[in-house]
Amino acid sequence: MIEVKDDWCKGCNICIDRCPVDALEESDNLNRRGVRPPKLKEENECNYCRLCELICPDLAITVIPEEDDKKPVKKTLLTPVGGKLK
Amino acid sequence: MVEIKTADELNKKFLREGMWPTIFCNGCGHGVVLEYTFWALEELGLDMDKVIFASGIGCSSRLPGYINADGLHTTHGRAIAFATGIKAANPDFHVIIFTGDGDCAGIGGNHFIHAARRNIDMTVIMINNFIYGMTGGQLAPTAPLGSIATTAPYGNIEHPFDISNLACALGANYVARWGVSHPYQPIKSIKEGLEKRGFSLLEFLAPCPTAYGRRNKLGDIKKHWAWYDDNTILIEDYEKIMKYGTEEEKAQVKDKIQLGVFQDIQKPGFFESYEKLVDRLREKETKAKEGKK
């Protein structure tokens, strides 16, 4: 599960862009700043890698892993490699 | 002590939530560096009453204001000088300095050089965004050749300042440079820098979409963050390619910015040596008095 503090989000969409399994999308409601904060897709492959939590510049995202829910782990691009894409 | 696992608990412990959200622009990398510092402090389990933050002027220097710990917001470029004072007054404190490239390399250049040379026990986190962001986008000494700024409207013709290389040459104990888009290596580096006795410099390449990216036509936030991935290379890979690679590969990586740990040595710090000096002189004095009797 992913919790987003809506009013902290500035809408940079880095989490959506960087997610290794494309599990995030923009939500429908606007927050106080007038941007659409991210949310999990209805059908997603989120494996709780916590990249979005660590990379959020406004510390708005919290990832809460679900213990009984085991999904195949897809490794994110964790090392800088000089332009080779994921 | 309860071990923190989620960002929510981390924020409750370290963040001054009344100050949040930050004044930083959309897509700025400074908040990420703040978060990496939180995780490093949490993993080390340091007492926050024993940690002091110091900063100068600029976007990066707003960061201590968001941390629930003692902080010092000082004059432009002089954060390292003030931090030396803190360390001299009480060497038990861990001193962390948040500074920007203009603050550290430009205006406070000499303070930086001499703190590194004397090997004063402090951790400098320099957030390099290639420009003076807060004051309106003037050219910083670290800006790459050809970059556009308000004071260089036809492109920069001055050679950039490689601050990590300078710190290595001055014999700093720990020198590392990282981007903001890969979390684990920087967190480990901040931890190592904090544990190290002596001067440690951590340089972060942080995107600045408003002042730098917009003028240099680097595109939107997504493209600007991708620019940092495309134009950086790990130091190990760089050295391997420069040694064994073909001419084509060498030409490809020649202009890329190197990331990684550049120096990891252990020299005695200034205050360590100073304590030894005081002990030695005291001993000499007591011996001389005994001799007179």
GROMACS .gro file of C-alpha atoms in nm:
model
  379
    1MET     CA    1   0.000   0.000   0.000
    2ILE     CA    2   0.119   0.353  -0.067
    3GLU     CA    3   0.016   0.651   0.143
    4VAL     CA    4   0.053   0.995  -0.010
    5LYS     CA    5   0.027   1.316   0.189
    6ASP     CA    6  -0.168   1.503  -0.076
    7ASP     CA    7  -0.094   1.858   0.036
    8TRP     CA    8   0.281   1.798   0.049
    9CYS     CA    9   0.299   1.688  -0.315
   10LYS     CA   10   0.418   1.947  -0.568
   11GLY     CA   11   0.339   1.734  -0.871
   12CYS     CA   12   0.687   1.673  -1.009
   13ASN     CA   13   0.584   1.318  -1.112
   14ILE     CA   14   0.933   1.181  -1.054
   15CYS     CA   15   0.781   0.883  -0.867
   16ILE     CA   16   0.560   0.798  -1.165
   17ASP     CA   17   0.849   0.835  -1.407
   18ARG     CA   18   1.104   0.636  -1.204
   19CYS     CA   19   0.884   0.346  -1.086
   20PRO     CA   20   1.044   0.024  -1.223
   21VAL     CA   21   0.709  -0.155  -1.265
   22ASP     CA   22   0.492   0.145  -1.368
   23ALA     CA   23   0.261   0.100  -1.073
   24LEU     CA   24   0.180   0.468  -1.014
   25GLU     CA   25  -0.043   0.716  -1.194
   26GLU     CA   26  -0.186   1.064  -1.138
   27SER     CA   27  -0.499   1.065  -0.927
   28ASP     CA   28  -0.820   1.242  -1.029
   29ASN     CA   29  -0.852   1.486  -0.742
   30LEU     CA   30  -0.661   1.811  -0.712
   31ASN     CA   31  -0.479   1.904  -0.392
   32ARG     CA   32  -0.444   2.244  -0.226
   33ARG     CA   33  -0.170   2.350  -0.469
   34GLY     CA   34  -0.377   2.251  -0.770
   35VAL     CA   35  -0.169   1.949  -0.876
   36ARG     CA   36  -0.267   1.586  -0.902
   37PRO     CA   37  -0.077   1.373  -0.648
   38PRO     CA   38   0.020   1.016  -0.745
   39LYS     CA   39  -0.173   0.702  -0.650
   40LEU     CA   40  -0.139   0.330  -0.709
   41LYS     CA   41  -0.303   0.193  -1.020
   42GLU     CA   42  -0.606  -0.036  -0.976
   43GLU     CA   43  -0.406  -0.329  -1.111
   44ASN     CA   44  -0.044  -0.290  -1.020
   45GLU     CA   45   0.271  -0.495  -0.975
   46CYS     CA   46   0.407  -0.292  -0.685
   47ASN     CA   47   0.670  -0.500  -0.504
   48TYR     CA   48   0.741  -0.245  -0.228
   49CYS     CA   49   1.092  -0.162  -0.349
   50ARG     CA   50   1.053   0.180  -0.179
   51LEU     CA   51   1.222   0.373  -0.460
   52CYS     CA   52   0.938   0.629  -0.477
   53GLU     CA   53   0.954   0.679  -0.100
   54LEU     CA   54   1.330   0.740  -0.105
   55ILE     CA   55   1.332   0.961  -0.412
   56CYS     CA   56   1.036   1.190  -0.332
   57PRO     CA   57   1.177   1.543  -0.287
   58ASP     CA   58   0.890   1.643  -0.060
   59LEU     CA   59   0.887   1.330   0.157
   60ALA     CA   60   0.519   1.284   0.080
   61ILE     CA   61   0.514   0.911   0.001
   62THR     CA   62   0.515   0.625   0.254
   63VAL     CA   63   0.530   0.264   0.139
   64ILE     CA   64   0.371   0.011   0.373
   65PRO     CA   65   0.460  -0.346   0.267
   66GLU     CA   66   0.193  -0.613   0.292
   67GLU     CA   67   0.353  -0.921   0.444
   68ASP     CA   68   0.129  -1.194   0.296
   69ASP     CA   69   0.140  -1.048  -0.053
   70LYS     CA   70   0.447  -1.189  -0.232
   71LYS     CA   71   0.521  -1.060  -0.578
   72PRO     CA   72   0.818  -1.123  -0.808
   73VAL     CA   73   1.082  -0.862  -0.731
   74LYS     CA   74   1.194  -0.661  -1.029
   75LYS     CA   75   1.524  -0.494  -0.958
   76THR     CA   76   1.525  -0.121  -1.007
   77LEU     CA   77   1.807   0.065  -1.171
   78LEU     CA   78   2.002   0.109  -0.852
   79THR     CA   79   2.350   0.198  -0.974
   80PRO     CA   80   2.443   0.495  -1.191
   81VAL     CA   81   2.552   0.346  -1.523
   82GLY     CA   82   2.603   0.643  -1.749
   83GLY     CA   83   2.298   0.655  -1.970
   84LYS     CA   84   2.201   0.292  -2.016
   85LEU     CA   85   1.827   0.282  -1.972
   86LYS     CA   86   1.622   0.048  -1.754
   87MET     CA   87   1.505   0.278   2.061
   88VAL     CA   88   1.238   0.189   1.809
   89GLU     CA   89   1.377   0.119   1.467
   90ILE     CA   90   1.218   0.331   1.200
   91LYS     CA   91   1.103   0.157   0.883
   92THR     CA   92   0.874   0.395   0.697
   93ALA     CA   93   0.909   0.752   0.578
   94ASP     CA   94   0.612   0.863   0.788
   95GLU     CA   95   0.784   0.769   1.116
   96LEU     CA   96   1.109   0.919   0.989
   97ASN     CA   97   0.937   1.251   0.921
   98LYS     CA   98   0.784   1.256   1.269
   99LYS     CA   99   1.126   1.208   1.425
  100PHE     CA  100   1.345   1.440   1.219
  101LEU     CA  101   1.122   1.696   1.051
  102ARG     CA  102   1.005   2.028   1.188
  103GLU     CA  103   0.663   1.978   1.036
  104GLY     CA  104   0.549   2.337   1.093
  105MET     CA  105   0.805   2.449   0.834
  106TRP     CA  106   0.687   2.192   0.576
  107PRO     CA  107   0.628   2.191   0.277
  108THR     CA  108   0.957   2.336   0.157
  109ILE     CA  109   1.009   2.651  -0.043
  110PHE     CA  110   1.192   2.450  -0.310
  111CYS     CA  111   1.067   2.455  -0.667
  112ASN     CA  112   0.894   2.166  -0.830
  113GLY     CA  113   1.152   1.903  -0.934
  114CYS     CA  114   1.433   2.036  -0.716
  115GLY     CA  115   1.680   1.779  -0.579
  116HIS     CA  116   1.747   1.939  -0.241
  117GLY     CA  117   1.463   1.762  -0.059
  118VAL     CA  118   1.603   1.427  -0.167
  119VAL     CA  119   1.941   1.506  -0.012
  120LEU     CA  120   1.763   1.601   0.311
  121GLU     CA  121   1.585   1.267   0.312
  122TYR     CA  122   1.908   1.072   0.248
  123THR     CA  123   2.065   1.256   0.543
  124PHE     CA  124   1.770   1.156   0.763
  125TRP     CA  125   1.807   0.791   0.670
  126ALA     CA  126   2.183   0.801   0.732
  127LEU     CA  127   2.133   0.963   1.074
  128GLU     CA  128   1.864   0.709   1.158
  129GLU     CA  129   2.080   0.414   1.057
  130LEU     CA  130   2.373   0.545   1.262
  131GLY     CA  131   2.143   0.605   1.560
  132LEU     CA  132   2.311   0.932   1.660
  133ASP     CA  133   2.169   1.138   1.947
  134MET     CA  134   2.012   1.440   1.776
  135ASP     CA  135   2.107   1.663   2.073
  136LYS     CA  136   2.469   1.600   1.978
  137VAL     CA  137   2.427   1.688   1.610
  138ILE     CA  138   2.451   2.050   1.493
  139PHE     CA  139   2.376   2.173   1.143
  140ALA     CA  140   2.532   2.482   0.993
  141SER     CA  141   2.460   2.652   0.663
  142GLY     CA  142   2.533   2.968   0.469
  143ILE     CA  143   2.305   3.142   0.222
  144GLY     CA  144   2.119   2.987  -0.070
  145CYS     CA  145   1.858   2.724  -0.147
  146SER     CA  146   2.061   2.443   0.009
  147SER     CA  147   2.118   2.649   0.320
  148ARG     CA  148   1.745   2.646   0.395
  149LEU     CA  149   1.773   2.277   0.483
  150PRO     CA  150   1.875   2.304   0.854
  151GLY     CA  151   1.554   2.499   0.912
  152TYR     CA  152   1.352   2.189   0.829
  153ILE     CA  153   1.538   1.962   1.070
  154ASN     CA  154   1.430   1.918   1.430
  155ALA     CA  155   1.779   1.980   1.569
  156ASP     CA  156   2.009   2.268   1.651
  157GLY     CA  157   2.110   2.469   1.348
  158LEU     CA  158   2.304   2.777   1.254
  159HIS     CA  159   2.212   2.991   0.953
  160THR     CA  160   2.514   3.207   0.891
  161THR     CA  161   2.654   3.460   0.645
  162HIS     CA  162   2.723   3.382   0.280
  163GLY     CA  163   3.006   3.131   0.238
  164ARG     CA  164   3.110   3.134   0.604
  165ALA     CA  165   2.926   2.823   0.725
  166ILE     CA  166   3.251   2.625   0.749
  167ALA     CA  167   3.418   2.899   0.956
  168PHE     CA  168   3.127   2.902   1.202
  169ALA     CA  169   3.130   2.521   1.215
  170THR     CA  170   3.500   2.525   1.302
  171GLY     CA  171   3.406   2.744   1.598
  172ILE     CA  172   3.138   2.499   1.714
  173LYS     CA  173   3.382   2.212   1.689
  174ALA     CA  174   3.650   2.406   1.879
  175ALA     CA  175   3.407   2.493   2.159
  176ASN     CA  176   3.290   2.135   2.207
  177PRO     CA  177   3.454   1.853   2.009
  178ASP     CA  178   3.181   1.607   2.117
  179PHE     CA  179   2.933   1.752   1.868
  180HIS     CA  180   2.886   1.609   1.520
  181VAL     CA  181   2.882   1.905   1.284
  182ILE     CA  182   2.707   1.874   0.950
  183ILE     CA  183   2.722   2.158   0.700
  184PHE     CA  184   2.471   2.201   0.421
  185THR     CA  185   2.610   2.427   0.156
  186GLY     CA  186   2.560   2.497  -0.210
  187ASP     CA  187   2.809   2.521  -0.491
  188GLY     CA  188   2.807   2.900  -0.499
  189ASP     CA  189   2.828   2.918  -0.122
  190CYS     CA  190   3.107   2.663  -0.080
  191ALA     CA  191   3.312   2.678  -0.399
  192GLY     CA  192   3.249   3.040  -0.497
  193ILE     CA  193   3.208   3.277  -0.206
  194GLY     CA  194   3.343   3.058   0.074
  195GLY     CA  195   3.620   2.901  -0.131
  196ASN     CA  196   3.903   2.989   0.103
  197HIS     CA  197   3.719   2.873   0.414
  198PHE     CA  198   3.658   2.541   0.242
  199ILE     CA  199   4.020   2.503   0.132
  200HIS     CA  200   4.165   2.571   0.473
  201ALA     CA  201   3.914   2.358   0.664
  202ALA     CA  202   4.002   2.068   0.435
  203ARG     CA  203   4.374   2.134   0.467
  204ARG     CA  204   4.363   2.148   0.848
  205ASN     CA  205   4.145   1.835   0.843
  206ILE     CA  206   3.885   1.966   1.087
  207ASP     CA  207   3.637   1.700   1.197
  208MET     CA  208   3.318   1.792   1.008
  209THR     CA  209   3.091   1.661   0.734
  210VAL     CA  210   3.029   1.899   0.447
  211ILE     CA  211   2.730   1.813   0.226
  212MET     CA  212   2.769   2.028  -0.082
  213ILE     CA  213   2.467   2.034  -0.308
  214ASN     CA  214   2.585   2.125  -0.654
  215ASN     CA  215   2.323   2.252  -0.898
  216PHE     CA  216   2.565   2.442  -1.125
  217ILE     CA  217   2.404   2.780  -1.053
  218TYR     CA  218   2.319   3.042  -0.789
  219GLY     CA  219   1.953   2.940  -0.779
  220MET     CA  220   1.804   3.157  -0.505
  221THR     CA  221   1.957   3.488  -0.610
  222GLY     CA  222   1.832   3.470  -0.966
  223GLY     CA  223   2.051   3.235  -1.167
  224GLN     CA  224   2.397   3.389  -1.174
  225LEU     CA  225   2.686   3.182  -1.304
  226ALA     CA  226   2.841   2.954  -1.041
  227PRO     CA  227   3.206   2.846  -1.057
  228THR     CA  228   3.101   2.482  -1.100
  229ALA     CA  229   2.887   2.539  -1.412
  230PRO     CA  230   2.999   2.332  -1.714
  231LEU     CA  231   3.147   2.505  -2.017
  232GLY     CA  232   2.886   2.658  -2.244
  233SER     CA  233   2.603   2.675  -1.990
  234ILE     CA  234   2.374   2.977  -1.996
  235ALA     CA  235   2.313   3.192  -1.687
  236THR     CA  236   2.187   3.547  -1.628
  237THR     CA  237   2.547   3.668  -1.599
  238ALA     CA  238   2.660   3.451  -1.893
  239PRO     CA  239   2.385   3.499  -2.153
  240TYR     CA  240   2.604   3.384  -2.446
  241GLY     CA  241   2.742   3.074  -2.275
  242ASN     CA  242   3.000   3.012  -2.006
  243ILE     CA  243   3.363   3.037  -2.120
  244GLU     CA  244   3.521   2.977  -1.778
  245HIS     CA  245   3.643   2.629  -1.696
  246PRO     CA  246   3.441   2.463  -1.420
  247PHE     CA  247   3.569   2.402  -1.071
  248ASP     CA  248   3.592   2.032  -0.976
  249ILE     CA  249   3.546   2.061  -0.600
  250SER     CA  250   3.583   1.688  -0.524
  251ASN     CA  251   3.917   1.678  -0.701
  252LEU     CA  252   4.028   1.982  -0.503
  253ALA     CA  253   3.929   1.818  -0.175
  254CYS     CA  254   4.125   1.504  -0.272
  255ALA     CA  255   4.431   1.715  -0.345
  256LEU     CA  256   4.397   1.889  -0.008
  257GLY     CA  257   4.396   1.552   0.165
  258ALA     CA  258   4.039   1.541   0.296
  259ASN     CA  259   3.967   1.210   0.469
  260TYR     CA  260   3.654   1.120   0.277
  261VAL     CA  261   3.543   1.255  -0.060
  262ALA     CA  262   3.245   1.127  -0.257
  263ARG     CA  263   3.020   1.258  -0.533
  264TRP     CA  264   2.674   1.123  -0.609
  265GLY     CA  265   2.361   1.212  -0.799
  266VAL     CA  266   2.022   1.224  -0.631
  267SER     CA  267   1.839   0.965  -0.838
  268HIS     CA  268   1.999   0.650  -0.691
  269PRO     CA  269   1.927   0.625  -0.318
  270TYR     CA  270   2.144   0.356  -0.164
  271GLN     CA  271   2.498   0.464  -0.245
  272PRO     CA  272   2.454   0.823  -0.117
  273ILE     CA  273   2.297   0.704   0.211
  274LYS     CA  274   2.592   0.470   0.266
  275SER     CA  275   2.835   0.750   0.179
  276ILE     CA  276   2.676   0.997   0.422
  277LYS     CA  277   2.700   0.731   0.693
  278GLU     CA  278   3.067   0.672   0.621
  279GLY     CA  279   3.135   1.045   0.611
  280LEU     CA  280   2.968   1.098   0.948
  281GLU     CA  281   3.156   0.811   1.108
  282LYS     CA  282   3.488   0.932   0.972
  283ARG     CA  283   3.703   1.144   1.200
  284GLY     CA  284   3.837   1.435   1.003
  285PHE     CA  285   3.709   1.633   0.707
  286SER     CA  286   3.461   1.462   0.478
  287LEU     CA  287   3.304   1.612   0.168
  288LEU     CA  288   2.993   1.476   0.000
  289GLU     CA  289   2.906   1.643  -0.325
  290PHE     CA  290   2.556   1.593  -0.466
  291LEU     CA  291   2.453   1.675  -0.819
  292ALA     CA  292   2.102   1.810  -0.773
  293PRO     CA  293   1.877   1.917  -1.061
  294CYS     CA  294   1.759   2.279  -1.066
  295PRO     CA  295   1.481   2.292  -1.327
  296THR     CA  296   1.388   2.655  -1.262
  297ALA     CA  297   1.721   2.839  -1.279
  298TYR     CA  298   1.951   2.599  -1.465
  299GLY     CA  299   1.734   2.362  -1.668
  300ARG     CA  300   1.503   2.628  -1.808
  301ARG     CA  301   1.783   2.854  -1.935
  302ASN     CA  302   1.988   2.566  -2.074
  303LYS     CA  303   1.696   2.408  -2.259
  304LEU     CA  304   1.726   2.080  -2.074
  305GLY     CA  305   1.353   2.020  -2.102
  306ASP     CA  306   1.095   1.943  -1.835
  307ILE     CA  307   1.160   1.780  -1.497
  308LYS     CA  308   1.163   1.428  -1.637
  309LYS     CA  309   1.416   1.512  -1.908
  310HIS     CA  310   1.628   1.718  -1.669
  311TRP     CA  311   1.653   1.430  -1.421
  312ALA     CA  312   1.737   1.196  -1.710
  313TRP     CA  313   2.017   1.436  -1.816
  314TYR     CA  314   2.194   1.360  -1.489
  315ASP     CA  315   2.168   0.985  -1.556
  316ASP     CA  316   2.300   1.023  -1.911
  317ASN     CA  317   2.590   1.251  -1.823
  318THR     CA  318   2.734   1.074  -1.520
  319ILE     CA  319   2.942   0.759  -1.490
  320LEU     CA  320   3.079   0.557  -1.201
  321ILE     CA  321   3.447   0.623  -1.137
  322GLU     CA  322   3.526   0.248  -1.152
  323ASP     CA  323   3.368   0.218  -1.497
  324TYR     CA  324   3.538   0.536  -1.612
  325GLU     CA  325   3.882   0.414  -1.512
  326LYS     CA  326   3.824   0.074  -1.672
  327ILE     CA  327   3.716   0.229  -2.001
  328MET     CA  328   4.004   0.476  -1.998
  329LYS     CA  329   4.248   0.188  -1.946
  330TYR     CA  330   4.113  -0.091  -2.167
  331GLY     CA  331   3.833   0.061  -2.379
  332THR     CA  332   3.832   0.132  -2.751
  333GLU     CA  333   3.879   0.485  -2.888
  334GLU     CA  334   3.505   0.510  -2.953
  335GLU     CA  335   3.414   0.423  -2.593
  336LYS     CA  336   3.676   0.664  -2.462
  337ALA     CA  337   3.530   0.948  -2.668
  338GLN     CA  338   3.184   0.866  -2.532
  339VAL     CA  339   3.273   0.883  -2.163
  340LYS     CA  340   3.537   1.154  -2.181
  341ASP     CA  341   3.308   1.445  -2.092
  342LYS     CA  342   3.089   1.263  -1.842
  343ILE     CA  343   3.088   1.359  -1.475
  344GLN     CA  344   3.237   1.086  -1.255
  345LEU     CA  345   3.045   0.959  -0.952
  346GLY     CA  346   3.170   0.752  -0.662
  347VAL     CA  347   3.399   0.756  -0.362
  348PHE     CA  348   3.718   0.937  -0.462
  349GLN     CA  349   3.914   0.927  -0.139
  350ASP     CA  350   3.888   0.724   0.180
  351ILE     CA  351   4.192   0.763   0.404
  352GLN     CA  352   4.255   0.816   0.774
  353LYS     CA  353   4.475   1.106   0.875
  354PRO     CA  354   4.471   1.258   1.227
  355GLY     CA  355   4.230   1.550   1.252
  356PHE     CA  356   4.317   1.901   1.369
  357PHE     CA  357   4.166   1.874   1.716
  358GLU     CA  358   4.323   1.532   1.776
  359SER     CA  359   4.666   1.674   1.700
  360TYR     CA  360   4.590   1.984   1.907
  361GLU     CA  361   4.503   1.774   2.214
  362LYS     CA  362   4.829   1.584   2.176
  363LEU     CA  363   5.021   1.913   2.148
  364VAL     CA  364   4.861   2.046   2.468
  365ASP     CA  365   4.942   1.722   2.654
  366ARG     CA  366   5.302   1.731   2.536
  367LEU     CA  367   5.357   2.091   2.645
  368ARG     CA  368   5.196   2.030   2.985
  369GLU     CA  369   5.428   1.736   3.042
  370LYS     CA  370   5.727   1.945   2.944
  371GLU     CA  371   5.623   2.222   3.183
  372THR     CA  372   5.579   1.989   3.481
  373LYS     CA  373   5.917   1.833   3.409
  374ALA     CA  374   6.083   2.174   3.403
  375LYS     CA  375   5.923   2.265   3.740
  376GLU     CA  376   6.040   1.939   3.892
  377GLY     CA  377   6.390   2.009   3.766
  378LYS     CA  378   6.402   2.342   3.955
  379LYS     CA  379   6.316   2.181   4.286
   0.00000   0.00000   0.00000
